[in-house]
mmCIF file of C-alpha atoms in Angstrom:
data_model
loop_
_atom_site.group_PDB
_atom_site.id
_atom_site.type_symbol
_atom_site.label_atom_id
_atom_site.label_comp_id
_atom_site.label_asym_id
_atom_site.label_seq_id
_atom_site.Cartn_x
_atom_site.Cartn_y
_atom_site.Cartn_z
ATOM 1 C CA UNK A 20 14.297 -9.535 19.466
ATOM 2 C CA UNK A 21 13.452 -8.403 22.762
ATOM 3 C CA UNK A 22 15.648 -6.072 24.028
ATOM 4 C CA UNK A 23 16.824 -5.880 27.744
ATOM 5 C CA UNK A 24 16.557 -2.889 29.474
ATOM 6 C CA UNK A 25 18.278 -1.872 33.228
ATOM 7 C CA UNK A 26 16.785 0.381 35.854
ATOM 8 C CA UNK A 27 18.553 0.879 39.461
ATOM 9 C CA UNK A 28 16.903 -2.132 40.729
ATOM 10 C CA UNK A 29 15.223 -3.883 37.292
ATOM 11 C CA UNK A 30 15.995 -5.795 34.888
ATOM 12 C CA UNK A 31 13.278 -5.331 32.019
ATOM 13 C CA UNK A 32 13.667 -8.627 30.249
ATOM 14 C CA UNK A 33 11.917 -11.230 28.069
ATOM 15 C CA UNK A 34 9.635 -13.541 29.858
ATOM 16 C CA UNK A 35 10.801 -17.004 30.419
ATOM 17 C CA UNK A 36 9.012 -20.022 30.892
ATOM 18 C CA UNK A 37 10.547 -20.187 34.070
ATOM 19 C CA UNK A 38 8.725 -17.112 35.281
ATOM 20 C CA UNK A 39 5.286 -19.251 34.920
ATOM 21 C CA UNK A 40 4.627 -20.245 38.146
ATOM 22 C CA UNK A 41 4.753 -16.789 39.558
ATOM 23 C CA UNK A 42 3.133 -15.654 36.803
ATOM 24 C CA UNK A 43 0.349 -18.586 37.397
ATOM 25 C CA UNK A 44 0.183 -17.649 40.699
ATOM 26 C CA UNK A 45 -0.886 -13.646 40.584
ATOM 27 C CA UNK A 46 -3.352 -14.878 38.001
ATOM 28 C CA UNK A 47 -5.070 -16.971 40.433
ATOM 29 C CA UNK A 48 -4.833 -14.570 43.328
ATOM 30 C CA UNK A 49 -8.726 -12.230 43.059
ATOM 31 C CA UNK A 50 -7.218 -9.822 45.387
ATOM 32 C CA UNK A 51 -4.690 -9.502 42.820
ATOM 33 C CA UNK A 52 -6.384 -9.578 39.886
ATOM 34 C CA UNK A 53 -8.989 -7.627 41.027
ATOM 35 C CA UNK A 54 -8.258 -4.754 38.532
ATOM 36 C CA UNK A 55 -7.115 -6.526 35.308
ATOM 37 C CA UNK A 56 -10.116 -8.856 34.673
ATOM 38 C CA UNK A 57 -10.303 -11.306 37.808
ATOM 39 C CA UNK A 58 -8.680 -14.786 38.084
ATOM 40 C CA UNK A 59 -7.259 -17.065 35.655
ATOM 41 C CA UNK A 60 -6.858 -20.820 35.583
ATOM 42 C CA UNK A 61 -3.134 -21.899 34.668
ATOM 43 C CA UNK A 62 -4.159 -22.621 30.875
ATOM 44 C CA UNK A 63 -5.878 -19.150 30.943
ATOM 45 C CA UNK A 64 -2.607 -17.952 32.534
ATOM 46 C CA UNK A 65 -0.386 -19.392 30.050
ATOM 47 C CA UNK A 66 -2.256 -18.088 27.236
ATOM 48 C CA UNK A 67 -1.771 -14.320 28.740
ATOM 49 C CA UNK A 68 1.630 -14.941 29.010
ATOM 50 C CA UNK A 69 2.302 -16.356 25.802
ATOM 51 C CA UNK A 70 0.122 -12.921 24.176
ATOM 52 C CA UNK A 71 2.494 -10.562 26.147
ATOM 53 C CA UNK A 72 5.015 -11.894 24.276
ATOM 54 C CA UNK A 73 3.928 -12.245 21.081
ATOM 55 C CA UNK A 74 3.229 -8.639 21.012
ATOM 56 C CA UNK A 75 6.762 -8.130 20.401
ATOM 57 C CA UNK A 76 6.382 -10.324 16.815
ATOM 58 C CA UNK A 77 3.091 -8.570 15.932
ATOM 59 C CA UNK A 78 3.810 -4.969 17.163
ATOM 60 C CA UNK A 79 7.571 -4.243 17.503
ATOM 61 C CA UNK A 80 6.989 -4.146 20.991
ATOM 62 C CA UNK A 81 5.141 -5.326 24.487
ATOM 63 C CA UNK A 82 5.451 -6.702 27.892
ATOM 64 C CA UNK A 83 9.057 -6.960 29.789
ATOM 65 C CA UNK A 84 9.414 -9.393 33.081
ATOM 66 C CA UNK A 85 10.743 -7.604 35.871
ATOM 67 C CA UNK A 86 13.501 -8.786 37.718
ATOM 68 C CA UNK A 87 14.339 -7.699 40.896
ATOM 69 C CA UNK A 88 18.000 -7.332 40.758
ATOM 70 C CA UNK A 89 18.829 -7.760 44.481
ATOM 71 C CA UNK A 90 17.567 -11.501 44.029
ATOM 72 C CA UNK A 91 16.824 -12.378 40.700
ATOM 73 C CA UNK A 92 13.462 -12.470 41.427
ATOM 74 C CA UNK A 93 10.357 -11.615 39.215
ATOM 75 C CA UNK A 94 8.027 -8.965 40.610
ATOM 76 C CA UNK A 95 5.778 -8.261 37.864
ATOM 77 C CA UNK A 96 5.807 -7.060 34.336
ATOM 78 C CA UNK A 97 5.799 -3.735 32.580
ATOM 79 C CA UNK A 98 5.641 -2.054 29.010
ATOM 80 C CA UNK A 99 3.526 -1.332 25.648
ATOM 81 C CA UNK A 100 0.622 -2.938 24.593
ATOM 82 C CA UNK A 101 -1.787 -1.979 22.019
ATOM 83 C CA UNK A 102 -4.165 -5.072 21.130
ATOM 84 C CA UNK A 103 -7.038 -5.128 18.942
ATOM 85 C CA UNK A 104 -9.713 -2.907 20.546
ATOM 86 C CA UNK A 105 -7.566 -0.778 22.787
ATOM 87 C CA UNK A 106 -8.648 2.543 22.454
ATOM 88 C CA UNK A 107 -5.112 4.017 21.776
ATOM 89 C CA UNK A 108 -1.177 2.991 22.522
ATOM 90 C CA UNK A 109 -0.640 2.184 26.173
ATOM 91 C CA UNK A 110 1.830 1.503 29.238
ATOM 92 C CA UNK A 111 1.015 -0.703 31.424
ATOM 93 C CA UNK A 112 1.975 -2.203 34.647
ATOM 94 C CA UNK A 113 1.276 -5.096 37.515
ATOM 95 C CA UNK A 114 3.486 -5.988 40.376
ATOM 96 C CA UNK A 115 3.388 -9.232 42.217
ATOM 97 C CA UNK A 116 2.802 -8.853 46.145
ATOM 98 C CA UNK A 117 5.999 -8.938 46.528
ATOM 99 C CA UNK A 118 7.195 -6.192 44.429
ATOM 100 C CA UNK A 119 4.267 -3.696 45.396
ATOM 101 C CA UNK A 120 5.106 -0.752 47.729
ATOM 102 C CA UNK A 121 8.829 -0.049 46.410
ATOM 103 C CA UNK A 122 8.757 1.975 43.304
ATOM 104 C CA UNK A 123 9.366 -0.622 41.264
ATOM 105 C CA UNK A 124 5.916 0.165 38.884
ATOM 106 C CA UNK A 125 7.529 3.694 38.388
ATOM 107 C CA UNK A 126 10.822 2.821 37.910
ATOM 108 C CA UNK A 127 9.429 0.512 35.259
ATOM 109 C CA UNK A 128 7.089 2.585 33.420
ATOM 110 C CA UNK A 129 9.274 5.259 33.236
ATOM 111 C CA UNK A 130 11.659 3.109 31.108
ATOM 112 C CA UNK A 131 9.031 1.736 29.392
ATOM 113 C CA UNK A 132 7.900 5.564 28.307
ATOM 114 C CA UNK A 133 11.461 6.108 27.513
ATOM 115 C CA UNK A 134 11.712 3.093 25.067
ATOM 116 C CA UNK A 135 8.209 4.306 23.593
ATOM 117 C CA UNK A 136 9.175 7.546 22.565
ATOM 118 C CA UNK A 137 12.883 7.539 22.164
ATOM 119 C CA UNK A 138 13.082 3.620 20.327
ATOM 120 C CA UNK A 139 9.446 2.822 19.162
ATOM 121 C CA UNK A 140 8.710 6.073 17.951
ATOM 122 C CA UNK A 141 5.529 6.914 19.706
ATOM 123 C CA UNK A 142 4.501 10.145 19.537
ATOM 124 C CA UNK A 143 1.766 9.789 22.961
ATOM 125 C CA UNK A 144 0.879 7.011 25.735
ATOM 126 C CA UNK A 145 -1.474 6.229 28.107
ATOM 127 C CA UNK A 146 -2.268 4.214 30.708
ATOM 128 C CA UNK A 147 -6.064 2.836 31.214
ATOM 129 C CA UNK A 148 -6.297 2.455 34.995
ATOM 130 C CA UNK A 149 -9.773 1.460 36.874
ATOM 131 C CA UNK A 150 -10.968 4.594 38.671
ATOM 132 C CA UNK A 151 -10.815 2.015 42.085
ATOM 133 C CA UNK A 152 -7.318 1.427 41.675
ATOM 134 C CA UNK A 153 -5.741 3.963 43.938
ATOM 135 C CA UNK A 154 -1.795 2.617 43.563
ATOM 136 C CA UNK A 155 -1.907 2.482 39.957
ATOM 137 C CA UNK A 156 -3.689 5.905 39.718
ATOM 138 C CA UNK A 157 -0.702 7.492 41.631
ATOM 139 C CA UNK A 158 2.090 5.413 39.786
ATOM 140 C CA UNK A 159 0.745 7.592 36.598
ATOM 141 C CA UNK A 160 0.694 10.784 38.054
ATOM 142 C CA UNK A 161 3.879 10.357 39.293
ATOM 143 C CA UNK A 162 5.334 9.970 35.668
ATOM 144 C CA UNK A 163 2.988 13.005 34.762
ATOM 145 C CA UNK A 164 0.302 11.123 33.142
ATOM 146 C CA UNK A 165 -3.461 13.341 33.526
ATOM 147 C CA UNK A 166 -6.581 11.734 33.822
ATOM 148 C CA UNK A 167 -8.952 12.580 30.802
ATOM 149 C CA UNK A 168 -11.463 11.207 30.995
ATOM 150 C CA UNK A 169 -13.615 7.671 31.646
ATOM 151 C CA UNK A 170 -14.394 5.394 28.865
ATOM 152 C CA UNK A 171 -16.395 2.395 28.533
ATOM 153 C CA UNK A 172 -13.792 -0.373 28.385
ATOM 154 C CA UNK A 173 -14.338 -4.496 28.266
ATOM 155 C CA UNK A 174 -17.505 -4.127 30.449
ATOM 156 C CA UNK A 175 -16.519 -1.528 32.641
ATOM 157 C CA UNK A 176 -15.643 2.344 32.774
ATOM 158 C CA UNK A 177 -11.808 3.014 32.846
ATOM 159 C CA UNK A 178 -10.081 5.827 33.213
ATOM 160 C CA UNK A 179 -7.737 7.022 30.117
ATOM 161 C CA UNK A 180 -4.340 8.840 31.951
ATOM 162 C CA UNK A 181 -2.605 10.633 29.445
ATOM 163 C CA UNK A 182 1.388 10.878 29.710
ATOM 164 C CA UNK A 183 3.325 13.637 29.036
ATOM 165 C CA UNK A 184 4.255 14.059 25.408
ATOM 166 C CA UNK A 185 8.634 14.236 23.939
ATOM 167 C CA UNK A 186 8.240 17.601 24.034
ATOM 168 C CA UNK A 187 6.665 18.189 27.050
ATOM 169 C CA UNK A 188 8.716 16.190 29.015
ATOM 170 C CA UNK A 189 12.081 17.900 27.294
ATOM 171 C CA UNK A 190 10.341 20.859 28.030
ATOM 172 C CA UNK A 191 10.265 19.783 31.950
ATOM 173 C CA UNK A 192 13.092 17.757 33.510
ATOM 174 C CA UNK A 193 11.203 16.470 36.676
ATOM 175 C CA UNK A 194 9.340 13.524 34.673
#
């Protein structure tokens, strides 16, 4: 039900219980989690996990793993979520340590968008990114994506970054 998508170096892929432990671990990392709620305990972990991909039952879509395909690796995940209380259809993104710095959020989302528009029908995306959170802010505005505005958001403001639309990015090949 999942499908499996390919980048240049990803693999955009179901999560497997296998990919737990990594998982696990960026969930108990604050440095990591700084930006997408703080730290988790395993069970707290799990359950995350487990709603990333049940998205794909309830929605028709959600979260892929990424897998590095030089080593097989996960790095992080990518894709479309939309839960109860989101403001509005979103991509999202996180990378592991070790898959932050190479592109690999880009090269993700960008796929993601694709699959949004061109298989789930979406018609607009966007990415809610904390104003602090520099490397995420430029992974969006490399795919095109324009801040809007702020919002209050799950105790916090967050920034809504709107992504170019079908048509606008048929009408301009660099995205």
């Amino acid at each position: 039900m999942i499908p499996v998508l390919e980048t240049e170096r990803l693999v955009m892929r179901a999560f497997q219980a296998s990919d737990f432990d990594a998982f696990a671990a960026f969930y108990a990392d604050a440095e990591l989690t700084h930006f997408v709620g703080g730290p988790q305990t395993r069970f707290e972990a799990w359950r995350n996990m487990s709603a990333r991909c049940g998205s794909w039952i309830l929605r028709g879509f959600g979260y892929w793993a990424l897998e590095a395909k030089a080593d097989g690796k996960i790095v992080g995940w990518c894709g479309l979520t939309f839960p109860e209380g989101w403001p509005e259809q979103e991509i999202g993104w996180s990378l592991f340590r070790e898959g932050q710095g190479k592109g690999y959020a880009t090269e993700a989302a960008r796929a993601a968008r694709d699959y949004a528009y061109n298989v789930a029908g979406w018609t607009t995306a966007i990415s809610l990114i904390d104003p602090r959170n520099h490397a995420s802010r430029k992974v969006a505005e490399r795919l095109g994506a324009r801040y809007e505005r702020d919002v209050p958001f799950l105790g916090k403001e967050i920034g809504i970054y709107r992504h170019p639309s079908p048509a606008e990015l048929k009408s301009s090949p660099s995205h």
